[in-house]
Every structure is written in C-alpha cells, then in structure tokens.
C-alpha cells in the first residue's frame, strides 16, 4: 500500500514538473544569434611571467579569496605561467568620460581570453591583448570614422577609429584590415582580422581606448558581454 502511494505521488510530481517545464519552454521560439551572452560571463586570464595571485586579483579588482575559490587554488603557489584563470564577475563602470549609453562601446572581438592587461610590462602596455585564432573578425567598438589604416612600427597592420568626444579606438597586429581611410563604420562592423603582424608573439588583438591622446584602461569602460554575436 505504501509503495502504491509513493508511486502515485511520484507520478503526480512528474506530471506537475512536466506541466511546469512544458509551460516555460517554447520550442518554436527562434534563437537569436545576436543576443549577448549573460551578464555573468566570466573573463579568463592567461598567467604571465611575474604575476602573482595577489597582483592578478588587484589588476581585475576581485577579492583574492574569490579568485582562489573560483579557480580551485587552495595554495597560491600553484600558479604557473600559461595557466588560464577564471576572473569572476568583473565589474566595470561605464560613463565617467561622458560616454552616454547610446555611445557605449562594445567588446571588439568574440573572445574573452585576456593574455595581457593594461599597464602590464612595467606600465608600458597601453592596451589589452585578446588572444584569438588567426582570421578571427575584429569589430568596431563604436560608431565612428576610420582615422588611420595601414602599417605602424610595432603595431603592424593597424586600424584607428575616431569617435565623438575625442575618443579613438586602436586595433593592432591584424592579419588583414577590412576598411579604408575616411570610411564611416557602424558599431559591430568587421574592420579587420586577427593576426600577428608587427611586434606580436602569437595571434591576438591589441586593443586601445584613447581619449584626447590619453590611453584609458578599456576594462573600465567596456563590459565583456557587450560584444556582437555569440562565442
Ligand atoms: Zn598588446
């Protein structure tokens, strides 16, 4: 008797679950390829020579304990060069430099692999490096005009876009540049592809955000989930 009651209950429960999930899922709903990933998307960071867990936590403004927990690193000495770390819940602040919502910048590439941060290499690194396979499309971070396209020493093949409020974005080490000088581009437009031209070790996008000649840390202004397309 008790078995019968239990099985009856489980049937009821199954039915209930089926009804609940059946209501919430609409299989005919079209999948939007343009929808951004969830806000909880985490960065990953590739450990460089000279990094410590503490310095990485500082770089990304995350608590050391959370960094350890997310990466299952009970001992900070387990850190090794080339290791990929999860950077949890990177909080960013947009707008201090009069960037209105309509002008907000998007992440310029469909990768979250940061191989070098702003200020790395004794503060000589004035951008961020985003590792991606050769040929990966690079997107215009905002609407603008092509200020420069061509080769520059160190940068290799580079595109510089001009935006309102004296803002510029720079995309370097490209394999191919897909725009011409003076061209107007829309946010999200493909402007080049990832390469290793110029002074680059490995395929990556070197991205800079510049305001009136001053290099800003892109991570303070651009949220990682604000890129076009899906990973
Ligand atoms: Zn770089």
Coordinates of C-alpha atoms and ligand atoms in Angstrom, one line a residue:
X1 CA 0.0 0.0 0.0
X2 CA 2.7 2.4 1.0
X3 CA 4.5 1.6 -2.3
X4 CA 1.4 2.4 -4.3
X5 CA 1.0 5.8 -2.5
X6 CA 4.7 6.6 -3.2
X7 CA 4.5 5.7 -6.9
X8 CA 1.2 7.7 -7.2
X9 CA 2.9 10.6 -5.6
X10 CA 5.9 10.4 -8.0
X11 CA 3.6 10.2 -11.0
X12 CA 1.8 13.3 -9.8
X13 CA 5.2 15.0 -9.2
X14 CA 6.3 14.0 -12.7
X15 CA 3.1 15.3 -14.2
X16 CA 3.5 18.6 -12.3
X17 CA 7.1 19.0 -13.4
X18 CA 6.1 18.2 -17.0
X19 CA 3.4 20.8 -16.9
X20 CA 5.6 23.4 -15.3
X21 CA 8.5 23.0 -17.7
X22 CA 6.2 22.4 -20.6
X23 CA 4.8 25.9 -20.0
X24 CA 8.1 27.7 -19.6
X25 CA 9.8 26.3 -22.6
X26 CA 8.6 27.3 -26.1
X27 CA 10.4 25.1 -28.6
X28 CA 9.3 27.3 -31.5
X29 CA 10.9 30.4 -30.1
X30 CA 13.6 31.5 -32.6
X31 CA 17.2 31.5 -31.5
X32 CA 18.7 35.0 -31.8
X33 CA 22.3 34.8 -32.8
X34 CA 22.8 38.5 -32.0
X35 CA 21.8 38.2 -28.3
X36 CA 24.6 39.0 -25.9
X37 CA 25.7 36.3 -23.5
X38 CA 24.6 36.5 -20.0
X39 CA 26.0 39.3 -17.7
X40 CA 27.6 36.7 -15.5
X41 CA 30.0 35.7 -18.3
X42 CA 33.5 35.5 -16.8
X43 CA 36.8 36.6 -18.2
X44 CA 39.7 34.3 -18.4
X45 CA 43.2 35.5 -18.0
X46 CA 46.4 33.7 -19.0
X47 CA 49.0 33.9 -16.3
X48 CA 52.1 35.8 -17.4
X49 CA 55.7 35.8 -16.1
X50 CA 55.9 37.9 -12.9
X51 CA 52.2 37.5 -12.0
X52 CA 51.1 36.6 -8.5
X53 CA 47.6 35.6 -7.5
X54 CA 47.6 38.8 -5.5
X55 CA 48.7 41.0 -8.4
X56 CA 46.1 39.4 -10.7
X57 CA 43.3 40.0 -8.1
X58 CA 44.4 43.6 -7.9
X59 CA 44.5 44.0 -11.7
X60 CA 40.9 42.9 -12.0
X61 CA 39.6 44.3 -8.7
X62 CA 38.4 41.0 -7.5
X63 CA 38.9 39.6 -4.0
X64 CA 41.8 37.3 -3.6
X65 CA 39.7 34.7 -1.8
X66 CA 37.1 34.7 -4.6
X67 CA 39.8 34.3 -7.2
X68 CA 41.2 31.3 -5.3
X69 CA 37.8 29.8 -4.8
X70 CA 36.7 30.1 -8.5
X71 CA 40.0 28.6 -9.7
X72 CA 40.2 25.9 -7.0
X73 CA 43.6 27.2 -5.9
X74 CA 43.9 26.5 -2.3
X75 CA 47.6 27.2 -2.5
X76 CA 48.5 30.5 -4.3
X77 CA 51.9 28.9 -5.2
X78 CA 50.1 26.6 -7.6
X79 CA 50.1 29.4 -10.1
X80 CA 52.1 28.7 -13.2
X81 CA 52.9 30.7 -16.4
X82 CA 50.4 30.0 -19.1
X83 CA 47.7 28.8 -16.7
X84 CA 44.2 30.0 -17.6
X85 CA 42.4 31.6 -14.7
X86 CA 38.8 32.5 -14.4
X87 CA 38.2 36.1 -13.4
X88 CA 34.8 36.1 -11.8
X89 CA 32.2 38.8 -12.0
X90 CA 34.3 41.5 -13.4
X91 CA 32.5 44.7 -12.5
X92 CA 33.0 47.6 -14.8
X93 CA 32.0 51.2 -14.7
X94 CA 31.0 53.0 -17.9
X95 CA 30.5 56.7 -18.5
X96 CA 32.9 58.8 -16.4
X97 CA 34.2 60.2 -19.6
X98 CA 30.9 61.4 -20.9
X99 CA 30.2 58.2 -22.8
X100 CA 26.5 58.1 -23.0
X101 CA 24.6 54.9 -23.3
X102 CA 24.0 55.4 -27.0
X103 CA 27.7 55.7 -27.5
X104 CA 28.6 52.8 -25.2
X105 CA 31.4 50.7 -26.6
X106 CA 31.2 47.0 -27.3
X107 CA 33.8 44.3 -26.8
X108 CA 35.7 44.3 -30.1
X109 CA 36.1 40.5 -30.5
X110 CA 34.3 37.3 -29.7
X111 CA 36.8 36.1 -27.2
X112 CA 37.4 36.8 -23.5
X113 CA 40.9 35.5 -23.4
X114 CA 43.0 38.3 -22.0
X115 CA 46.6 37.5 -22.4
X116 CA 47.9 40.8 -21.2
X117 CA 46.3 43.6 -19.2
X118 CA 46.5 47.4 -19.4
X119 CA 49.7 48.6 -17.6
X120 CA 51.5 45.3 -17.9
X121 CA 55.2 45.2 -18.6
X122 CA 56.2 48.0 -16.3
X123 CA 53.3 50.1 -17.4
X124 CA 54.4 50.2 -21.0
X125 CA 51.4 48.2 -22.2
X126 CA 48.8 50.8 -23.1
X127 CA 46.1 48.4 -24.2
X128 CA 44.7 44.9 -23.6
X129 CA 45.7 41.8 -25.6
X130 CA 42.9 39.5 -26.5
X131 CA 44.0 36.1 -27.7
X132 CA 42.1 34.6 -30.7
X133 CA 42.9 32.3 -33.7
X134 CA 44.2 33.9 -36.8
X135 CA 41.5 35.3 -39.0
X136 CA 39.0 36.0 -36.2
X137 CA 36.9 39.0 -37.0
X138 CA 37.6 42.3 -35.2
X139 CA 34.6 44.5 -34.6
X140 CA 34.3 48.3 -34.4
X141 CA 33.8 49.0 -30.7
X142 CA 31.5 52.0 -31.5
X143 CA 30.2 54.0 -34.5
X144 CA 33.0 56.1 -36.0
X145 CA 35.2 57.0 -38.9
X146 CA 38.4 55.4 -39.9
X147 CA 41.1 57.8 -38.9
X148 CA 44.1 55.6 -39.9
X149 CA 44.5 52.3 -41.6
X150 CA 47.9 50.8 -42.6
X151 CA 51.1 49.7 -41.0
X152 CA 52.8 51.3 -38.0
X153 CA 56.0 50.3 -36.3
X154 CA 55.4 47.8 -33.6
X155 CA 51.6 47.7 -34.2
X156 CA 51.9 46.0 -37.6
X157 CA 48.7 46.3 -39.6
X158 CA 46.5 48.6 -37.5
X159 CA 43.2 50.4 -37.7
X160 CA 42.4 53.5 -35.7
X161 CA 38.8 54.7 -35.4
X162 CA 37.7 58.1 -34.4
X163 CA 34.5 58.5 -32.2
X164 CA 32.8 61.5 -30.6
X165 CA 34.2 63.2 -27.5
X166 CA 37.8 62.9 -28.7
X167 CA 37.7 59.2 -28.4
X168 CA 39.7 56.8 -30.5
X169 CA 40.0 53.0 -30.6
X170 CA 43.0 51.2 -31.9
X171 CA 43.2 47.6 -33.2
X172 CA 46.7 46.2 -33.9
X173 CA 48.7 43.2 -35.1
X174 CA 46.0 42.5 -37.7
X175 CA 46.2 39.9 -40.3
X176 CA 44.0 41.9 -42.7
X177 CA 42.5 45.3 -42.5
X178 CA 39.0 45.4 -44.0
X179 CA 38.3 49.2 -44.1
X180 CA 39.7 52.2 -45.9
X181 CA 40.8 55.6 -44.6
X182 CA 37.9 58.0 -44.0
X183 CA 35.3 55.3 -44.1
X184 CA 32.3 55.5 -41.8
X185 CA 31.8 52.4 -39.7
X186 CA 29.0 51.2 -37.5
X187 CA 29.4 49.6 -34.1
X188 CA 29.9 45.9 -34.6
X189 CA 31.1 46.1 -38.2
X190 CA 34.1 43.9 -39.1
X191 CA 37.1 46.1 -39.6
X192 CA 39.9 43.6 -39.7
X193 CA 41.0 40.1 -38.7
X194 CA 43.3 38.8 -36.0
X195 CA 47.0 38.3 -37.0
X196 CA 50.4 38.6 -35.5
X197 CA 51.8 41.5 -37.7
X198 CA 54.2 43.9 -36.1
X199 CA 55.8 43.2 -32.8
X200 CA 53.5 40.4 -31.6
X201 CA 54.1 37.0 -30.1
X202 CA 51.2 34.8 -31.1
X203 CA 47.8 35.7 -32.7
X204 CA 46.0 38.3 -30.7
X205 CA 44.2 41.6 -30.9
X206 CA 45.9 44.5 -29.2
X207 CA 43.1 46.9 -28.4
X208 CA 43.5 50.5 -27.1
X209 CA 41.0 53.1 -26.0
X210 CA 42.3 56.6 -26.2
X211 CA 40.7 59.9 -25.2
X212 CA 42.4 63.1 -26.3
X213 CA 45.7 61.3 -26.6
X214 CA 45.5 59.6 -23.2
X215 CA 45.3 55.8 -23.1
X216 CA 42.5 54.5 -20.9
X217 CA 42.1 51.1 -19.5
X218 CA 39.4 49.5 -21.7
X219 CA 38.3 47.2 -18.9
X220 CA 37.0 50.2 -17.0
X221 CA 34.7 51.2 -19.8
X222 CA 33.7 48.2 -21.9
X223 CA 31.7 45.3 -20.4
X224 CA 32.8 41.9 -21.7
X225 CA 29.3 40.8 -22.5
X226 CA 28.8 43.7 -24.8
X227 CA 30.1 42.1 -27.9
X228 CA 28.2 41.2 -31.0
X229 CA 27.5 37.6 -31.9
X230 CA 28.0 34.6 -29.8
X231 CA 31.2 32.9 -28.7
Ligands
LIG1 ZN1 49.3 44.5 -26.6

